[in-house]
Coordinates of C-alpha atoms in Angstrom, one line a residue:
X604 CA 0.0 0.0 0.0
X605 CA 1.1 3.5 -0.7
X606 CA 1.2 5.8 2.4
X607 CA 0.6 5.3 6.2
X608 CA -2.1 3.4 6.9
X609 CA -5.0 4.6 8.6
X610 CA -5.5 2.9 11.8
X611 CA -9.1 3.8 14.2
X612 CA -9.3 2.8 17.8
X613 CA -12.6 1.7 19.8
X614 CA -12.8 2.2 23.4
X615 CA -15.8 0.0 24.7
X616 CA -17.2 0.6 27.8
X617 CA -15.8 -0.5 31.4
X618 CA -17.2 1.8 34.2
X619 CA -14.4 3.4 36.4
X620 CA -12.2 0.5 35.6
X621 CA -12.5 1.3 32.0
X622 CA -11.3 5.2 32.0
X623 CA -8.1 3.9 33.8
X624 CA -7.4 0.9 31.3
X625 CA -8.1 2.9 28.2
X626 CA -5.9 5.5 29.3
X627 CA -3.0 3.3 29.8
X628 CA -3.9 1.7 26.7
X629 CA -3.6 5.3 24.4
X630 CA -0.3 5.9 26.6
X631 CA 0.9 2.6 24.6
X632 CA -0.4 3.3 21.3
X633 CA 1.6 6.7 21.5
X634 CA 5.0 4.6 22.8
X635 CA 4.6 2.3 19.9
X636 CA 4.3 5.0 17.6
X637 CA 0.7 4.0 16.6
X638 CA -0.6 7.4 14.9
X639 CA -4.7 7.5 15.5
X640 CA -6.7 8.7 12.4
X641 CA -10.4 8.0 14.3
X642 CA -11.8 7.2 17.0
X643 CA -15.3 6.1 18.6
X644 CA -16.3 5.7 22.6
X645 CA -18.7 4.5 24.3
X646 CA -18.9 4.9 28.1
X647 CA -15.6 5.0 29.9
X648 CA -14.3 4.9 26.2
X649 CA -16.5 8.3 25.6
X650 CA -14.5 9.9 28.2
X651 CA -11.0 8.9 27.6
X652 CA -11.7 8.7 23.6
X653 CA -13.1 12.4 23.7
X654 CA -9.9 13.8 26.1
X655 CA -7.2 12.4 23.4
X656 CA -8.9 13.4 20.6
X657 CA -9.3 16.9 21.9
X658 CA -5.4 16.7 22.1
X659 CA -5.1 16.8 25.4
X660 CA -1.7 15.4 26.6
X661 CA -2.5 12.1 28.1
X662 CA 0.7 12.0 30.6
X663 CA -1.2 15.3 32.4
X664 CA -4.7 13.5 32.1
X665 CA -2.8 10.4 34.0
X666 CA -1.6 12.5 36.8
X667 CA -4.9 13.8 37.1
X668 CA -7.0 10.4 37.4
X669 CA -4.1 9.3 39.8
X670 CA -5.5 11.7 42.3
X671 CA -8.8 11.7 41.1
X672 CA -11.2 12.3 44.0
X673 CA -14.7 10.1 43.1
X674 CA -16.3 13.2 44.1
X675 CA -15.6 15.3 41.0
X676 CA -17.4 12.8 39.1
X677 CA -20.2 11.2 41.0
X678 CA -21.9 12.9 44.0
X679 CA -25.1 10.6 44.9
X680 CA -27.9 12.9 46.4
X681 CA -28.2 12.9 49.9
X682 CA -29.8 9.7 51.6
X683 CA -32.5 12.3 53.2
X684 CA -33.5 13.3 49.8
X685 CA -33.4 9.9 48.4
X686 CA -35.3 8.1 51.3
X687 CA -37.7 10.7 51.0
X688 CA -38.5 10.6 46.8
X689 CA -38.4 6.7 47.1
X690 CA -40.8 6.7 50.0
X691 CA -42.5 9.6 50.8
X692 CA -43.3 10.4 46.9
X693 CA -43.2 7.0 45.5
X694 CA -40.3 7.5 43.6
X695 CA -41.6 10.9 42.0
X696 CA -38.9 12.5 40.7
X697 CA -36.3 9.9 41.4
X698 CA -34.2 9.2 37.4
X699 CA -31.0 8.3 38.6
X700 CA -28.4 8.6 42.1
X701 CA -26.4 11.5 41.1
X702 CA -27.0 14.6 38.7
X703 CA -24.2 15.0 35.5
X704 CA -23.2 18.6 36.7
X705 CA -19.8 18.0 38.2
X706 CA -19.0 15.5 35.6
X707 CA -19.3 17.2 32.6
X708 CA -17.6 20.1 34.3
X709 CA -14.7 17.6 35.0
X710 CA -14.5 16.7 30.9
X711 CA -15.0 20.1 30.4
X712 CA -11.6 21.1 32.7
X713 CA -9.4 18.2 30.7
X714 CA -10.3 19.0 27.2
X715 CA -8.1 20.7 25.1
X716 CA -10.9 21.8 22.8
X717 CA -14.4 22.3 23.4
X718 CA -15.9 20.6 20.3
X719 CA -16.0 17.6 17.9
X720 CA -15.6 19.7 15.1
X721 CA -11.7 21.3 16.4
X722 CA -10.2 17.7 17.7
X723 CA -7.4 16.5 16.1
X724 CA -9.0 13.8 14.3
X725 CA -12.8 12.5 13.9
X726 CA -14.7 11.2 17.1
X727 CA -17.7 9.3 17.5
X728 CA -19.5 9.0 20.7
X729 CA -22.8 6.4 21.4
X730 CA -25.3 7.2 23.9
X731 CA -28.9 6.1 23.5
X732 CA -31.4 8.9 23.0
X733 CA -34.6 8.0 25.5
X734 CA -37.3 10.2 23.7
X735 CA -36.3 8.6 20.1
X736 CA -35.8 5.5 21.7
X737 CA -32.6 4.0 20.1
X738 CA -28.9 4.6 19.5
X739 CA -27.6 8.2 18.7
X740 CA -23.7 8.7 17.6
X741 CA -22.5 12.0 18.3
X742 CA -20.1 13.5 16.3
X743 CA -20.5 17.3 16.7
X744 CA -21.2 19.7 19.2
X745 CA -20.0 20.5 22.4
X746 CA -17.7 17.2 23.9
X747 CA -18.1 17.3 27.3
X748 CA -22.0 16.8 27.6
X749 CA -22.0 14.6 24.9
X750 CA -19.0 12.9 26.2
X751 CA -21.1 12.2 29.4
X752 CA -24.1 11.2 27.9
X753 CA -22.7 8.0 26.2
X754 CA -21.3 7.4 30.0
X755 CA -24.7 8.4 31.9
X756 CA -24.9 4.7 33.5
X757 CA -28.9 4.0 34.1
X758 CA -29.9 4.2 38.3
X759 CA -26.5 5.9 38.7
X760 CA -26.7 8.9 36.7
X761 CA -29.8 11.2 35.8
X762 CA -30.2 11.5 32.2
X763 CA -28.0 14.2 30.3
X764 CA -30.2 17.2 28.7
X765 CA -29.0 17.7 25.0
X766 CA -31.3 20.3 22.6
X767 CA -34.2 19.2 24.3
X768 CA -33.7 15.2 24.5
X769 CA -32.4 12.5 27.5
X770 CA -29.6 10.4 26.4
X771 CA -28.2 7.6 29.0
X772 CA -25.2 5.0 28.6
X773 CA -24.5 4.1 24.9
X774 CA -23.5 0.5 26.6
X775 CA -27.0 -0.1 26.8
X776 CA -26.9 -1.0 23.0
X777 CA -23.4 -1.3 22.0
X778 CA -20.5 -2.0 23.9
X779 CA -18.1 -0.8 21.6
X780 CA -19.3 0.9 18.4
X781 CA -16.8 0.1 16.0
X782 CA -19.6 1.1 13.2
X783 CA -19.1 4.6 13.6
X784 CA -15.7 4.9 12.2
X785 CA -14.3 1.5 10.2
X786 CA -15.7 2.4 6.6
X787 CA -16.4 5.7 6.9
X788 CA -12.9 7.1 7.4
X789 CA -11.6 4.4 5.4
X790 CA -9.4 2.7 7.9
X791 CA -7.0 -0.1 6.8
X792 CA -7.0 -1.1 10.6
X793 CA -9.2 -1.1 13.8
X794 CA -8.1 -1.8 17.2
X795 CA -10.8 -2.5 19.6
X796 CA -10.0 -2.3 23.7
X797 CA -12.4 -4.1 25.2
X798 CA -12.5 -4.1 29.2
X799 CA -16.6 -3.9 29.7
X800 CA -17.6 -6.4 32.6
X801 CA -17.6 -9.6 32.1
X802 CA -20.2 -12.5 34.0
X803 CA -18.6 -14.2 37.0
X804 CA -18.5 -17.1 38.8
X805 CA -20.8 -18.3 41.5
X806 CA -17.7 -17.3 44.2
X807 CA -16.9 -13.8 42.7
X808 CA -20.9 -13.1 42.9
X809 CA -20.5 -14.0 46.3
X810 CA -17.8 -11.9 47.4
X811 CA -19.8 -9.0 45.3
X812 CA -22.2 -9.0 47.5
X813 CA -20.4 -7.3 50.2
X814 CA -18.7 -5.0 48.8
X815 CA -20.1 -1.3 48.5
X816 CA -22.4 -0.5 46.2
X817 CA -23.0 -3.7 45.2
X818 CA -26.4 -3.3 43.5
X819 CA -24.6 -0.8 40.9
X820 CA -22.4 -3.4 39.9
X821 CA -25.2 -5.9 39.9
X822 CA -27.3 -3.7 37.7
X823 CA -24.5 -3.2 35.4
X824 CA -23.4 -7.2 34.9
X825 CA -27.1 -7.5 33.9
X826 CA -27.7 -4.2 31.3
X827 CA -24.0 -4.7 29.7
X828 CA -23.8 -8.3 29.5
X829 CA -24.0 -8.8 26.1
X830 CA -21.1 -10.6 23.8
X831 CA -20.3 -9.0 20.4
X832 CA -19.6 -10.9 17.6
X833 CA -15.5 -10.1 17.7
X834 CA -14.6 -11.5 21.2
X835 CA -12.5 -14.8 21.4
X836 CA -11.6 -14.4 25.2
X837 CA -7.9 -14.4 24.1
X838 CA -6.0 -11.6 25.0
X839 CA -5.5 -10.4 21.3
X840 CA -7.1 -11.4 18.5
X841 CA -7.7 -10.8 14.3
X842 CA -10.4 -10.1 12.4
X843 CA -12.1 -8.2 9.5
X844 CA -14.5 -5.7 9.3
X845 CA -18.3 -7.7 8.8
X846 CA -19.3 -5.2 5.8
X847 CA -16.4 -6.5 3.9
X848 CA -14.5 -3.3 3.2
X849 CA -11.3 -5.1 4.2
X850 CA -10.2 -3.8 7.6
X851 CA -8.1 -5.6 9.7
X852 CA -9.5 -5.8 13.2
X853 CA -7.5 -6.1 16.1
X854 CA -9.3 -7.3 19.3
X855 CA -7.1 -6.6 22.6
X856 CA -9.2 -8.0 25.8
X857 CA -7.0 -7.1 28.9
X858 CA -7.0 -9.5 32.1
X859 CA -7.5 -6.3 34.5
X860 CA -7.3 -6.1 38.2
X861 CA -10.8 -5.0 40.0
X862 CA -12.0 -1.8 40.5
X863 CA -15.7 -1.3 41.3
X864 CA -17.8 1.8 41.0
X865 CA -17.1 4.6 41.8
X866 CA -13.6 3.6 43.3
X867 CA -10.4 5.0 42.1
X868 CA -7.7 4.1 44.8
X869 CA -6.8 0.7 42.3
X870 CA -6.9 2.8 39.7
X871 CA -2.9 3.3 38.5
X872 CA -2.3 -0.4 38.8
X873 CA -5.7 -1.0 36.2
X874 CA -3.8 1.4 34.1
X875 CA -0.1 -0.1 34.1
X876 CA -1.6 -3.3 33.6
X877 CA -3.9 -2.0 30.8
X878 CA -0.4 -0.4 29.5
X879 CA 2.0 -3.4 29.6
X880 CA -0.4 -5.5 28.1
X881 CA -1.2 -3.4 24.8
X882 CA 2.5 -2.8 24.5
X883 CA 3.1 -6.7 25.0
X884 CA 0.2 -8.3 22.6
X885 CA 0.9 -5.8 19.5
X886 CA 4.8 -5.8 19.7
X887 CA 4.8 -8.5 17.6
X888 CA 2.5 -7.4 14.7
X889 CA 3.7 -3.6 15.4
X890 CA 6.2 -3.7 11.6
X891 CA 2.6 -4.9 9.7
X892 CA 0.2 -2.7 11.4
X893 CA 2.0 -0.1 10.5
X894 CA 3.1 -0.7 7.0
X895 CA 0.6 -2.8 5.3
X896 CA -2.3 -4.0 7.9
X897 CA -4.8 -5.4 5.5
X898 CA -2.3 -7.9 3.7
X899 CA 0.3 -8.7 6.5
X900 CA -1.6 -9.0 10.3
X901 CA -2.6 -12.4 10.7
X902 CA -6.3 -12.5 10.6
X903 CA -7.7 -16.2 10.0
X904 CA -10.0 -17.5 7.3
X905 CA -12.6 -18.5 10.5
X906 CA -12.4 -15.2 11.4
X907 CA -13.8 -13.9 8.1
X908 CA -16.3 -17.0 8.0
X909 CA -17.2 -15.7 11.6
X910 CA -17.9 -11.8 10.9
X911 CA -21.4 -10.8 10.7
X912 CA -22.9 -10.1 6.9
X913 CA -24.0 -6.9 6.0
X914 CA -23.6 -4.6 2.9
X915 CA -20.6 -3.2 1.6
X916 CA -20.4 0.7 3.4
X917 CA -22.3 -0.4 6.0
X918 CA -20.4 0.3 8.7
X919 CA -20.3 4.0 8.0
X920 CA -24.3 4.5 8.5
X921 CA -24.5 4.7 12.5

């Protein structure tokens, strides 16, 4: 192929756990020399996905979530308040723990642009739009809101107000919307990071039980549960894009440590892991990625058979 090739990243969804592994995951790409031409988020990947492509430097945005009090992102309303809505008023009033404010405030203070339309390369964000009823991806606008509203978690965030709509957790439809960007920026390669929530054993349910919070990571488990089609449960794996353009797929799944919601004290380690890992698993393939992708990574003829049919150009209508 003549010139660089154009290479997108996904960031799927992952809670608190997930803004700490993607991040250490970008911090690789950027050691390996991995240049991004587009990206999509959902969730956790909304918020990381939306502070690189603003062009914010991601060693300053590090420091920050390693002394990252929970409080500038979630701040649950008083139990007074909520005892009394749930109650008193049969739960009049009651759509969600804690209101957005202080979070999209926080995106707000890490961007280095305020909109889509000034970042450094396209973004795509998924959030699910509750008066339309079905998936919305964002792509201009203001960031910060919109950045939030793909990461508005049902039960523990109120819904985020955008031109006169509701829009709640993207994850609730896709975990990681690798449709947004594949054909229609013409990639030669995709790399998906995938750290959204997996189902547990019958002993980790058990230990879940007592840990705080535990009905937040309950109701997540059973709202993001789902499997897409391009997980093998290996650590990295190769595929090609399902509307046939050509692709390369890259599929990194991370073996993380736990952090549940809203925790952040954990949260470096869920990084350096999330680092080492991505540098280890695409070391190898790092000469084909990076000259010739759709001819030279190793993806498999079962992973073609495997891929989900749909027309040519699909991908870019989301």
């Amino acid at each position: 192929m003549t010139g660089a090739p154009r290479i997108g990243v996904v960031l799927s969804s992952g809670g608190a756990r997930g803004v700490y592994a993607h991040t250490g995951f970008l911090l690789a790409l950027e050691e390996l020399g991995v240049s991004v031409s587009a990206s999509a988020g959902c969730s956790a990947g909304a918020v990381v996905g939306g502070i690189a492509a603003s062009g914010a430097d991601l060693h300053a945005w590090s420091e920050t979530l390693a002394h990252l009090d929970p409080a500038r992102f979630w701040r649950p309303d008083p139990w007074p308040r909520l005892v009394w809505r749930l109650a008193v008023r049969r739960g009049r009033g009651f759509i969600g723990l804690s209101g957005t404010e202080a979070a999209v405030e926080f995106c707000r203070s890490q961007l280095a642009v305020p909109r889509f339309e000034a970042c450094r390369y396209p973004f795509h964000t998924l959030a699910v739009s509750l008066g339309r009823g079905r998936k919305v991806m964002f792509s201009s606008g203001e960031l910060a809101p919109r950045m939030m509203a793909s990461a508005a978690i049902p039960l523990h965030y109120r819904p985020v107000e955008i031109d006169g709509d509701w829009y709640c957790d993207g994850a609730l439809v896709d975990l990681a919307p690798m449709d947004a960007i594949c054909c229609k920026h013409h990639l030669d390669a995709l790399i998906i990071h995938h750290v959204a929530t997996r189902f547990a054993g019958l002993k980790e349910l058990t230990r879940l039980r007592d840990r705080p919070w535990a009905i937040l990571e309950i109701l997540g488990r059973l709202l993001f549960g789902r499997r897409p089609w391009y997980l093998s449960d290996e650590p990295v794996s190769f595929h090609r894009c399902p509307c046939r353009c050509g692709a390369a797929v890259i599929v990194i799944e991370p073996k993380l440590p736990e952090l549940l919601w809203p925790m952040t004290e954990g949260g470096p380690a869920v990084q350096a892991a999330a680092r080492m890992q991505a540098k280890t698993l695409l070391q190898p393939y790092l000469a084909a990625l990076l000259s010739d992708p759709r001819q030279q990574l190793p993806v498999s003829s079962a992973s073609r058979a495997g891929a989900v049919a749909v027309p040519e150009g699909a991908c870019g209508d989301g």
